[in-house]
PDB file of C-alpha atoms in Angstrom:
ATOM      1  CA  MET A   1      -5.534  24.852 -37.882  1.00 40.00           C
ATOM      2  CA  ALA A   2      -7.886  25.040 -34.907  1.00 41.00           C
ATOM      3  CA  GLU A   3      -6.838  23.228 -31.756  1.00 39.00           C
ATOM      4  CA  SER A   4      -8.832  20.124 -30.759  1.00 43.00           C
ATOM      5  CA  ARG A   5     -10.992  20.067 -27.650  1.00 43.00           C
ATOM      6  CA  GLU A   6      -8.528  17.586 -26.107  1.00 45.00           C
ATOM      7  CA  GLU A   7      -5.655  20.028 -26.585  1.00 55.00           C
ATOM      8  CA  THR A   8      -7.591  22.910 -25.060  1.00 78.00           C
ATOM      9  CA  TYR A   9      -9.000  20.905 -22.144  1.00 80.00           C
ATOM     10  CA  SER A  10      -9.389  22.956 -18.998  1.00 84.00           C
ATOM     11  CA  PRO A  11     -10.195  20.963 -15.820  1.00 85.00           C
ATOM     12  CA  ASP A  12     -13.347  21.833 -13.917  1.00 88.00           C
ATOM     13  CA  PRO A  13     -12.287  23.938 -10.864  1.00 90.00           C
ATOM     14  CA  LEU A  14     -14.431  21.654  -8.687  1.00 92.00           C
ATOM     15  CA  ILE A  15     -11.811  18.910  -9.095  1.00 92.00           C
ATOM     16  CA  GLU A  16      -9.077  20.955  -7.411  1.00 91.00           C
ATOM     17  CA  LEU A  17     -11.542  22.155  -4.776  1.00 91.00           C
ATOM     18  CA  PHE A  18     -12.370  18.521  -3.989  1.00 90.00           C
ATOM     19  CA  LEU A  19      -8.695  17.490  -3.897  1.00 90.00           C
ATOM     20  CA  ASP A  20      -7.850  20.395  -1.578  1.00 88.00           C
ATOM     21  CA  ASP A  21     -10.609  19.246   0.756  1.00 86.00           C
ATOM     22  CA  LEU A  22      -9.277  15.666   0.702  1.00 83.00           C
ATOM     23  CA  TRP A  23      -5.755  16.839   1.428  1.00 83.00           C
ATOM     24  CA  SER A  24      -6.768  19.037   4.350  1.00 80.00           C
ATOM     25  CA  SER A  25      -9.314  16.708   5.947  1.00 75.00           C
ATOM     26  CA  ARG A  26      -7.919  13.237   5.189  1.00 69.00           C
ATOM     27  CA  GLY A  27      -4.187  13.765   4.852  1.00 68.00           C
ATOM     28  CA  LEU A  28      -4.001  11.480   1.814  1.00 69.00           C
ATOM     29  CA  SER A  29      -0.702  10.810   0.054  1.00 72.00           C
ATOM     30  CA  ASP A  30       0.336  12.580  -3.147  1.00 78.00           C
ATOM     31  CA  ASN A  31      -0.028   9.290  -5.061  1.00 80.00           C
ATOM     32  CA  THR A  32      -3.616   8.841  -3.879  1.00 82.00           C
ATOM     33  CA  LEU A  33      -4.531  12.432  -4.721  1.00 85.00           C
ATOM     34  CA  SER A  34      -2.927  12.005  -8.152  1.00 88.00           C
ATOM     35  CA  ALA A  35      -5.056   8.912  -8.790  1.00 87.00           C
ATOM     36  CA  TYR A  36      -8.228  10.880  -7.920  1.00 89.00           C
ATOM     37  CA  ARG A  37      -7.127  13.717 -10.208  1.00 91.00           C
ATOM     38  CA  THR A  38      -6.502  11.308 -13.104  1.00 91.00           C
ATOM     39  CA  ASP A  39      -9.869   9.546 -12.777  1.00 91.00           C
ATOM     40  CA  LEU A  40     -11.867  12.749 -12.453  1.00 93.00           C
ATOM     41  CA  SER A  41     -10.005  14.488 -15.282  1.00 92.00           C
ATOM     42  CA  HIS A  42     -10.682  11.602 -17.679  1.00 91.00           C
ATOM     43  CA  PHE A  43     -14.363  11.703 -16.814  1.00 92.00           C
ATOM     44  CA  ASP A  44     -14.415  15.490 -17.034  1.00 91.00           C
ATOM     45  CA  ARG A  45     -12.874  15.400 -20.530  1.00 91.00           C
ATOM     46  CA  HIS A  46     -15.529  12.907 -21.614  1.00 91.00           C
ATOM     47  CA  ILE A  47     -18.493  14.986 -20.502  1.00 89.00           C
ATOM     48  CA  GLN A  48     -16.989  18.244 -21.804  1.00 89.00           C
ATOM     49  CA  ARG A  49     -17.090  16.704 -25.266  1.00 88.00           C
ATOM     50  CA  ALA A  50     -20.865  16.534 -24.771  1.00 84.00           C
ATOM     51  CA  ASP A  51     -20.879  20.204 -23.651  1.00 87.00           C
ATOM     52  CA  GLN A  52     -21.686  19.271 -20.056  1.00 88.00           C
ATOM     53  CA  GLN A  53     -20.189  20.088 -16.684  1.00 90.00           C
ATOM     54  CA  LEU A  54     -19.474  17.771 -13.771  1.00 91.00           C
ATOM     55  CA  ILE A  55     -22.171  19.412 -11.702  1.00 91.00           C
ATOM     56  CA  GLU A  56     -24.795  18.595 -14.372  1.00 89.00           C
ATOM     57  CA  VAL A  57     -24.054  14.894 -14.815  1.00 89.00           C
ATOM     58  CA  SER A  58     -26.909  12.398 -14.455  1.00 90.00           C
ATOM     59  CA  GLN A  59     -26.890   8.756 -13.417  1.00 91.00           C
ATOM     60  CA  GLU A  60     -27.413   7.804 -17.055  1.00 90.00           C
ATOM     61  CA  GLY A  61     -24.381   9.882 -18.058  1.00 88.00           C
ATOM     62  CA  ILE A  62     -22.146   7.982 -15.638  1.00 91.00           C
ATOM     63  CA  ARG A  63     -23.541   4.608 -16.751  1.00 90.00           C
ATOM     64  CA  SER A  64     -22.928   5.577 -20.373  1.00 89.00           C
ATOM     65  CA  TYR A  65     -19.293   6.393 -19.630  1.00 89.00           C
ATOM     66  CA  LEU A  66     -18.798   3.084 -17.803  1.00 88.00           C
ATOM     67  CA  ASP A  67     -20.307   1.243 -20.787  1.00 87.00           C
ATOM     68  CA  ILE A  68     -17.883   3.014 -23.119  1.00 89.00           C
ATOM     69  CA  ARG A  69     -14.952   2.009 -20.930  1.00 86.00           C
ATOM     70  CA  PHE A  70     -16.156  -1.599 -20.947  1.00 83.00           C
ATOM     71  CA  GLU A  71     -16.371  -1.597 -24.754  1.00 83.00           C
ATOM     72  CA  GLN A  72     -12.869  -0.113 -24.952  1.00 85.00           C
ATOM     73  CA  GLY A  73     -11.501  -2.980 -22.867  1.00 82.00           C
ATOM     74  CA  PHE A  74     -10.640  -1.163 -19.645  1.00 82.00           C
ATOM     75  CA  ALA A  75      -9.901  -3.523 -16.753  1.00 80.00           C
ATOM     76  CA  ARG A  76     -12.578  -3.973 -14.084  1.00 79.00           C
ATOM     77  CA  THR A  77     -10.088  -2.818 -11.453  1.00 81.00           C
ATOM     78  CA  SER A  78      -9.646   0.465 -13.334  1.00 83.00           C
ATOM     79  CA  SER A  79     -13.390   1.055 -13.609  1.00 84.00           C
ATOM     80  CA  ALA A  80     -13.895   0.107  -9.975  1.00 85.00           C
ATOM     81  CA  ARG A  81     -11.357   2.740  -8.957  1.00 87.00           C
ATOM     82  CA  LEU A  82     -13.124   5.277 -11.180  1.00 88.00           C
ATOM     83  CA  VAL A  83     -16.485   4.549  -9.529  1.00 89.00           C
ATOM     84  CA  SER A  84     -14.840   4.946  -6.113  1.00 88.00           C
ATOM     85  CA  SER A  85     -13.365   8.312  -7.167  1.00 90.00           C
ATOM     86  CA  LEU A  86     -16.687   9.542  -8.555  1.00 92.00           C
ATOM     87  CA  ARG A  87     -18.552   8.357  -5.465  1.00 91.00           C
ATOM     88  CA  ARG A  88     -16.268  10.353  -3.210  1.00 91.00           C
ATOM     89  CA  PHE A  89     -16.316  13.387  -5.503  1.00 92.00           C
ATOM     90  CA  TYR A  90     -20.102  13.563  -5.786  1.00 92.00           C
ATOM     91  CA  GLY A  91     -20.460  12.861  -2.078  1.00 91.00           C
ATOM     92  CA  PHE A  92     -18.342  15.965  -1.513  1.00 91.00           C
ATOM     93  CA  LEU A  93     -20.596  17.991  -3.841  1.00 92.00           C
ATOM     94  CA  VAL A  94     -23.700  16.871  -1.911  1.00 92.00           C
ATOM     95  CA  ILE A  95     -22.171  17.638   1.496  1.00 91.00           C
ATOM     96  CA  SER A  96     -20.977  21.051   0.319  1.00 91.00           C
ATOM     97  CA  LYS A  97     -24.524  21.695  -1.041  1.00 91.00           C
ATOM     98  CA  ARG A  98     -23.395  22.193  -4.634  1.00 92.00           C
ATOM     99  CA  ILE A  99     -25.827  19.501  -5.804  1.00 90.00           C
ATOM    100  CA  GLU A 100     -28.923  17.974  -4.208  1.00 89.00           C
ATOM    101  CA  ILE A 101     -29.049  14.562  -5.914  1.00 89.00           C
ATOM    102  CA  ASN A 102     -26.023  12.282  -6.023  1.00 91.00           C
ATOM    103  CA  PRO A 103     -25.897  10.826  -9.573  1.00 92.00           C
ATOM    104  CA  ILE A 104     -23.718   7.878  -8.592  1.00 91.00           C
ATOM    105  CA  ALA A 105     -25.567   6.829  -5.433  1.00 88.00           C
ATOM    106  CA  GLN A 106     -27.368   3.935  -7.148  1.00 86.00           C
ATOM    107  CA  ILE A 107     -24.434   2.757  -9.288  1.00 87.00           C
ATOM    108  CA  LYS A 108     -22.600  -0.315  -8.030  1.00 82.00           C
ATOM    109  CA  SER A 109     -18.887  -0.811  -8.499  1.00 76.00           C
ATOM    110  CA  PRO A 110     -17.838  -3.583 -10.935  1.00 73.00           C
ATOM    111  CA  LYS A 111     -17.238  -6.854  -9.089  1.00 67.00           C
ATOM    112  CA  ILE A 112     -13.598  -7.835  -8.886  1.00 58.00           C
ATOM    113  CA  ALA A 113     -12.280 -11.270  -8.037  1.00 54.00           C
ATOM    114  CA  ARG A 114     -10.042 -10.703  -5.038  1.00 54.00           C
ATOM    115  CA  LYS A 115      -6.559 -12.010  -5.727  1.00 53.00           C
ATOM    116  CA  LEU A 116      -5.002 -13.807  -2.818  1.00 50.00           C
ATOM    117  CA  PRO A 117      -1.674 -12.273  -1.891  1.00 51.00           C
ATOM    118  CA  GLY A 118       1.342 -14.483  -2.454  1.00 56.00           C
ATOM    119  CA  SER A 119       3.234 -15.574   0.625  1.00 65.00           C
ATOM    120  CA  LEU A 120       6.582 -17.100   1.479  1.00 74.00           C
ATOM    121  CA  SER A 121       6.770 -20.321   3.451  1.00 78.00           C
ATOM    122  CA  GLU A 122       8.418 -20.116   6.863  1.00 78.00           C
ATOM    123  CA  SER A 123      11.487 -21.965   5.531  1.00 85.00           C
ATOM    124  CA  ASP A 124      11.734 -19.486   2.619  1.00 84.00           C
ATOM    125  CA  VAL A 125      11.618 -16.606   5.090  1.00 82.00           C
ATOM    126  CA  ASP A 126      14.402 -18.207   7.149  1.00 87.00           C
ATOM    127  CA  ARG A 127      16.593 -18.542   4.045  1.00 88.00           C
ATOM    128  CA  LEU A 128      15.897 -14.986   2.928  1.00 87.00           C
ATOM    129  CA  LEU A 129      16.543 -13.432   6.345  1.00 87.00           C
ATOM    130  CA  SER A 130      19.729 -15.467   6.865  1.00 92.00           C
ATOM    131  CA  GLU A 131      21.315 -14.274   3.619  1.00 93.00           C
ATOM    132  CA  PRO A 132      22.688 -10.791   4.516  1.00 94.00           C
ATOM    133  CA  ASP A 133      26.236 -10.640   5.900  1.00 95.00           C
ATOM    134  CA  ILE A 134      26.037  -8.621   9.127  1.00 94.00           C
ATOM    135  CA  GLU A 135      29.784  -7.811   8.962  1.00 94.00           C
ATOM    136  CA  ASP A 136      29.053  -5.588   5.933  1.00 95.00           C
ATOM    137  CA  SER A 137      27.451  -2.255   6.935  1.00 95.00           C
ATOM    138  CA  ILE A 138      24.891  -2.210   4.103  1.00 95.00           C
ATOM    139  CA  GLU A 139      23.933  -5.858   4.558  1.00 96.00           C
ATOM    140  CA  CYS A 140      23.795  -5.409   8.339  1.00 97.00           C
ATOM    141  CA  ARG A 141      21.265  -2.613   7.765  1.00 96.00           C
ATOM    142  CA  ASP A 142      19.331  -4.817   5.326  1.00 95.00           C
ATOM    143  CA  LYS A 143      19.298  -7.699   7.823  1.00 95.00           C
ATOM    144  CA  ALA A 144      17.818  -5.421  10.503  1.00 96.00           C
ATOM    145  CA  MET A 145      15.227  -4.116   8.034  1.00 94.00           C
ATOM    146  CA  LEU A 146      14.197  -7.585   6.865  1.00 91.00           C
ATOM    147  CA  GLU A 147      13.901  -8.882  10.417  1.00 90.00           C
ATOM    148  CA  LEU A 148      11.834  -5.852  11.432  1.00 90.00           C
ATOM    149  CA  LEU A 149       9.620  -6.132   8.352  1.00 86.00           C
ATOM    150  CA  TYR A 150       8.821  -9.792   9.003  1.00 83.00           C
ATOM    151  CA  ALA A 151       8.390  -9.224  12.753  1.00 82.00           C
ATOM    152  CA  THR A 152       5.945  -6.337  12.385  1.00 82.00           C
ATOM    153  CA  GLY A 153       4.233  -6.583   8.986  1.00 80.00           C
ATOM    154  CA  LEU A 154       5.040  -2.941   8.181  1.00 84.00           C
ATOM    155  CA  ARG A 155       4.417  -1.571   4.720  1.00 83.00           C
ATOM    156  CA  VAL A 156       7.705  -0.935   2.911  1.00 86.00           C
ATOM    157  CA  THR A 157       6.964   2.810   2.845  1.00 88.00           C
ATOM    158  CA  GLU A 158       6.427   2.758   6.618  1.00 89.00           C
ATOM    159  CA  LEU A 159       9.716   0.880   7.084  1.00 92.00           C
ATOM    160  CA  VAL A 160      11.998   3.122   5.026  1.00 93.00           C
ATOM    161  CA  SER A 161      10.540   6.285   6.588  1.00 92.00           C
ATOM    162  CA  LEU A 162      11.141   5.211  10.208  1.00 94.00           C
ATOM    163  CA  THR A 163      13.053   7.610  12.424  1.00 95.00           C
ATOM    164  CA  MET A 164      15.070   6.925  15.563  1.00 95.00           C
ATOM    165  CA  GLU A 165      12.413   8.485  17.784  1.00 95.00           C
ATOM    166  CA  GLN A 166       9.794   6.004  16.553  1.00 93.00           C
ATOM    167  CA  LEU A 167      11.796   3.139  18.017  1.00 93.00           C
ATOM    168  CA  SER A 168      11.758   1.929  21.626  1.00 91.00           C
ATOM    169  CA  LEU A 169      14.199  -0.955  21.954  1.00 92.00           C
ATOM    170  CA  ARG A 170      13.726  -1.102  25.725  1.00 91.00           C
ATOM    171  CA  GLN A 171       9.996  -1.679  25.327  1.00 90.00           C
ATOM    172  CA  GLY A 172      10.384  -3.640  22.094  1.00 89.00           C
ATOM    173  CA  LEU A 173       7.935  -1.371  20.271  1.00 88.00           C
ATOM    174  CA  VAL A 174       7.898   0.668  17.091  1.00 87.00           C
ATOM    175  CA  ARG A 175       5.522   3.596  16.599  1.00 89.00           C
ATOM    176  CA  VAL A 176       4.293   3.432  13.023  1.00 83.00           C
ATOM    177  CA  ILE A 177       2.742   6.300  11.077  1.00 81.00           C
ATOM    178  CA  GLY A 178       0.511   4.625   8.515  1.00 73.00           C
ATOM    179  CA  LYS A 179      -1.925   5.681   5.831  1.00 71.00           C
ATOM    180  CA  GLY A 180      -3.732   8.951   6.492  1.00 70.00           C
ATOM    181  CA  GLY A 181      -1.261   9.782   9.262  1.00 74.00           C
ATOM    182  CA  LYS A 182      -2.761   7.148  11.593  1.00 74.00           C
ATOM    183  CA  GLU A 183      -0.410   5.923  14.304  1.00 80.00           C
ATOM    184  CA  ARG A 184      -0.142   2.433  15.771  1.00 80.00           C
ATOM    185  CA  LEU A 185       2.245   0.698  18.173  1.00 83.00           C
ATOM    186  CA  VAL A 186       3.617  -2.630  16.974  1.00 82.00           C
ATOM    187  CA  PRO A 187       5.726  -5.080  19.030  1.00 83.00           C
ATOM    188  CA  MET A 188       9.026  -6.000  17.334  1.00 85.00           C
ATOM    189  CA  GLY A 189      10.009  -9.332  18.877  1.00 83.00           C
ATOM    190  CA  GLU A 190      13.395 -10.322  20.294  1.00 89.00           C
ATOM    191  CA  LEU A 191      15.146 -11.232  17.030  1.00 88.00           C
ATOM    192  CA  ALA A 192      14.273  -7.931  15.388  1.00 89.00           C
ATOM    193  CA  VAL A 193      15.355  -5.995  18.488  1.00 93.00           C
ATOM    194  CA  ASP A 194      18.672  -7.909  18.659  1.00 95.00           C
ATOM    195  CA  ASN A 195      19.437  -7.241  14.980  1.00 95.00           C
ATOM    196  CA  ILE A 196      18.562  -3.565  15.238  1.00 96.00           C
ATOM    197  CA  GLU A 197      20.755  -3.177  18.348  1.00 96.00           C
ATOM    198  CA  TYR A 198      23.686  -4.793  16.535  1.00 96.00           C
ATOM    199  CA  TYR A 199      23.102  -2.558  13.496  1.00 96.00           C
ATOM    200  CA  LEU A 200      22.995   0.579  15.668  1.00 96.00           C
ATOM    201  CA  GLN A 201      26.314  -0.308  17.321  1.00 95.00           C
ATOM    202  CA  GLY A 202      28.307   0.464  14.202  1.00 92.00           C
ATOM    203  CA  ALA A 203      26.776  -0.049  10.759  1.00 94.00           C
ATOM    204  CA  ARG A 204      24.414   2.933  10.928  1.00 95.00           C
ATOM    205  CA  ALA A 205      27.236   5.340  11.814  1.00 93.00           C
ATOM    206  CA  GLU A 206      29.301   3.964   8.916  1.00 93.00           C
ATOM    207  CA  LEU A 207      26.445   4.626   6.498  1.00 94.00           C
ATOM    208  CA  LEU A 208      25.869   8.148   7.813  1.00 93.00           C
ATOM    209  CA  LYS A 209      29.619   8.999   7.610  1.00 88.00           C
ATOM    210  CA  HIS A 210      29.298  11.304  10.649  1.00 80.00           C
ATOM    211  CA  LYS A 211      26.284  13.146   9.213  1.00 87.00           C
ATOM    212  CA  GLN A 212      23.488  14.111  11.587  1.00 89.00           C
ATOM    213  CA  SER A 213      20.238  12.328  10.697  1.00 92.00           C
ATOM    214  CA  ASP A 214      17.198  10.922  12.460  1.00 94.00           C
ATOM    215  CA  VAL A 215      16.594   8.354   9.693  1.00 95.00           C
ATOM    216  CA  LEU A 216      16.721   4.862  11.195  1.00 96.00           C
ATOM    217  CA  PHE A 217      17.793   3.060   8.019  1.00 96.00           C
ATOM    218  CA  PRO A 218      19.768   5.498   5.818  1.00 95.00           C
ATOM    219  CA  SER A 219      21.008   4.684   2.333  1.00 92.00           C
ATOM    220  CA  LYS A 220      24.739   4.484   1.586  1.00 88.00           C
ATOM    221  CA  ARG A 221      24.490   8.216   0.783  1.00 88.00           C
ATOM    222  CA  GLY A 222      23.277   8.881   4.303  1.00 88.00           C
ATOM    223  CA  VAL A 223      19.711   9.853   3.374  1.00 91.00           C
ATOM    224  CA  MET A 224      16.326   8.160   3.580  1.00 92.00           C
ATOM    225  CA  MET A 225      16.163   5.105   1.358  1.00 91.00           C
ATOM    226  CA  THR A 226      13.458   4.864  -1.301  1.00 91.00           C
ATOM    227  CA  ARG A 227      11.017   1.972  -1.254  1.00 87.00           C
ATOM    228  CA  GLN A 228      12.218   1.018  -4.747  1.00 90.00           C
ATOM    229  CA  THR A 229      15.803   0.682  -3.514  1.00 91.00           C
ATOM    230  CA  PHE A 230      14.779  -1.570  -0.648  1.00 90.00           C
ATOM    231  CA  TRP A 231      12.627  -3.630  -3.011  1.00 88.00           C
ATOM    232  CA  HIS A 232      15.728  -4.207  -5.163  1.00 90.00           C
ATOM    233  CA  ARG A 233      17.610  -5.279  -2.044  1.00 92.00           C
ATOM    234  CA  ILE A 234      14.928  -7.878  -1.258  1.00 88.00           C
ATOM    235  CA  LYS A 235      15.147  -9.291  -4.788  1.00 89.00           C
ATOM    236  CA  HIS A 236      18.955  -9.351  -4.463  1.00 91.00           C
ATOM    237  CA  TYR A 237      18.780 -11.561  -1.352  1.00 91.00           C
ATOM    238  CA  ALA A 238      16.034 -13.738  -2.825  1.00 88.00           C
ATOM    239  CA  LEU A 239      18.266 -14.470  -5.811  1.00 90.00           C
ATOM    240  CA  ARG A 240      21.262 -15.212  -3.594  1.00 91.00           C
ATOM    241  CA  SER A 241      19.290 -17.474  -1.262  1.00 89.00           C
ATOM    242  CA  GLY A 242      17.525 -19.370  -4.053  1.00 88.00           C
ATOM    243  CA  VAL A 243      14.032 -18.249  -3.007  1.00 82.00           C
ATOM    244  CA  SER A 244      12.240 -18.555  -6.328  1.00 76.00           C
ATOM    245  CA  CYS A 245       8.587 -17.863  -5.476  1.00 75.00           C
ATOM    246  CA  GLU A 246       6.926 -14.731  -6.847  1.00 72.00           C
ATOM    247  CA  LEU A 247       7.875 -11.695  -4.784  1.00 76.00           C
ATOM    248  CA  SER A 248       6.248  -8.300  -4.343  1.00 70.00           C
ATOM    249  CA  PRO A 249       7.111  -5.283  -2.182  1.00 66.00           C
ATOM    250  CA  HIS A 250       4.588  -6.607   0.357  1.00 75.00           C
ATOM    251  CA  THR A 251       5.803 -10.224   0.364  1.00 76.00           C
ATOM    252  CA  LEU A 252       7.113 -10.186   3.931  1.00 76.00           C
ATOM    253  CA  ARG A 253       4.031  -8.259   5.114  1.00 76.00           C
ATOM    254  CA  HIS A 254       1.848 -11.003   3.622  1.00 76.00           C
ATOM    255  CA  ALA A 255       4.050 -13.681   5.190  1.00 76.00           C
ATOM    256  CA  PHE A 256       3.816 -11.958   8.583  1.00 72.00           C
ATOM    257  CA  ALA A 257       0.006 -11.977   8.499  1.00 72.00           C
ATOM    258  CA  THR A 258      -0.363 -15.478   7.075  1.00 72.00           C
ATOM    259  CA  HIS A 259       2.114 -17.100   9.456  1.00 69.00           C
ATOM    260  CA  LEU A 260       0.497 -15.435  12.483  1.00 71.00           C
ATOM    261  CA  LEU A 261      -2.902 -16.801  11.466  1.00 67.00           C
ATOM    262  CA  ASN A 262      -1.416 -20.230  10.742  1.00 67.00           C
ATOM    263  CA  HIS A 263      -0.156 -20.264  14.320  1.00 66.00           C
ATOM    264  CA  GLY A 264      -3.534 -19.335  15.778  1.00 68.00           C
ATOM    265  CA  ALA A 265      -3.444 -15.533  16.064  1.00 63.00           C
ATOM    266  CA  ASP A 266      -6.773 -13.730  16.324  1.00 63.00           C
ATOM    267  CA  LEU A 267      -7.864 -11.993  13.116  1.00 60.00           C
ATOM    268  CA  ARG A 268      -8.590  -8.700  14.894  1.00 66.00           C
ATOM    269  CA  VAL A 269      -5.117  -8.681  16.450  1.00 56.00           C
ATOM    270  CA  VAL A 270      -3.600  -9.115  12.988  1.00 60.00           C
ATOM    271  CA  GLN A 271      -5.855  -6.294  11.739  1.00 63.00           C
ATOM    272  CA  LEU A 272      -4.487  -3.941  14.407  1.00 62.00           C
ATOM    273  CA  LEU A 273      -0.883  -4.925  13.722  1.00 65.00           C
ATOM    274  CA  LEU A 274      -1.249  -4.386   9.971  1.00 65.00           C
ATOM    275  CA  GLY A 275      -3.031  -1.061  10.452  1.00 61.00           C
ATOM    276  CA  HIS A 276      -6.108  -2.060   8.449  1.00 52.00           C
ATOM    277  CA  SER A 277      -9.077   0.207   9.140  1.00 50.00           C
ATOM    278  CA  ASP A 278     -11.536  -2.420   7.867  1.00 53.00           C
ATOM    279  CA  LEU A 279     -11.536  -6.039   9.049  1.00 51.00           C
ATOM    280  CA  SER A 280     -12.636  -7.199   5.582  1.00 55.00           C
ATOM    281  CA  THR A 281      -9.220  -6.118   4.253  1.00 50.00           C
ATOM    282  CA  THR A 282      -7.545  -8.459   6.729  1.00 49.00           C
ATOM    283  CA  GLN A 283      -9.947 -11.351   6.151  1.00 53.00           C
ATOM    284  CA  ILE A 284      -8.350 -12.165   2.788  1.00 52.00           C
ATOM    285  CA  TYR A 285      -5.407 -13.573   4.746  1.00 55.00           C
ATOM    286  CA  THR A 286      -7.639 -16.203   6.338  1.00 56.00           C
ATOM    287  CA  HIS A 287      -8.101 -17.709   2.880  1.00 54.00           C
ATOM    288  CA  VAL A 288      -4.336 -17.812   2.393  1.00 53.00           C
ATOM    289  CA  ALA A 289      -3.881 -19.463   5.773  1.00 53.00           C
ATOM    290  CA  LYS A 290      -6.623 -22.015   5.109  1.00 52.00           C
ATOM    291  CA  ALA A 291      -5.131 -22.834   1.715  1.00 54.00           C
ATOM    292  CA  ARG A 292      -1.729 -23.420   3.314  1.00 52.00           C
ATOM    293  CA  LEU A 293      -3.191 -25.613   6.069  1.00 48.00           C
ATOM    294  CA  SER A 294      -5.108 -27.611   3.479  1.00 53.00           C
ATOM    295  CA  GLN A 295      -1.897 -28.116   1.506  1.00 56.00           C
ATOM    296  CA  LEU A 296      -0.021 -29.275   4.618  1.00 47.00           C
ATOM    297  CA  HIS A 297      -2.856 -31.683   5.487  1.00 48.00           C
ATOM    298  CA  THR A 298      -2.765 -33.158   1.975  1.00 58.00           C
ATOM    299  CA  GLU A 299       1.031 -33.533   2.058  1.00 56.00           C
ATOM    300  CA  HIS A 300       1.461 -34.993   5.534  1.00 49.00           C
ATOM    301  CA  HIS A 301      -1.770 -36.592   6.740  1.00 46.00           C
ATOM    302  CA  PRO A 302      -1.797 -40.370   6.235  1.00 51.00           C
ATOM    303  CA  ARG A 303      -5.292 -40.113   4.737  1.00 50.00           C
ATOM    304  CA  GLY A 304      -4.511 -36.910   2.812  1.00 44.00           C
TER     305      GLY A 304
END
């Protein structure tokens, strides 16, 4: 029996050429590159069924594919990501002079209702951060990590990948390598510095078991911890402390940003601390802060 077109699918070489360019010029993560590859391959399969190539696609062809996805029930977020991938891909083809007209230039991305990130209250954060037992080497490490996460708003991936050389306890600063390899300096605050100093006095050496490593927060096997492992640790302490609100890997990052704004921090300062390249990404936290202030006003104001 003859093989189906799906089974004999061969990706357009332009996809790998584009991904190689992204990797070399933008330094994007493997996960991001994989997402681009998935989106472009799905689209490529679709147009190959119509005996077309990516370089031949028209605006109508892209609109037709988006319509098909809508009819098939794909989420708007998925289609929005696809449009973003195609926009970058065809922009690359224009810049590299492989095509003259960009077929997606006039196509708008599906509108998505921006979901406000969940955030812990300050009392919830206190309960969560007070839960680890600093006399236990693993929990002492976790305590230092939680305090640093809340004090700096780091992404979990940035936290678990920290090395000793990125830390300056004397200056109270941590040098963070964020998305796309961008670096930023973030102040840690006294509590985070105190907890890290205590952790470095003994717990870290116990975890490393005399191994040589530059990893700041090693796992119990003495190697870099995965973000999934640390996420499980957060849920473990939330359960123990009775913090029942919805958690995500970025919960403490969201709390960091929201609580700073609640206490009057400037939005652009928060943007720099979080490592957001676009202020609009940070502005979503102003809605969270306003919602919290409104709630407090309703609860405590005599005319609320």
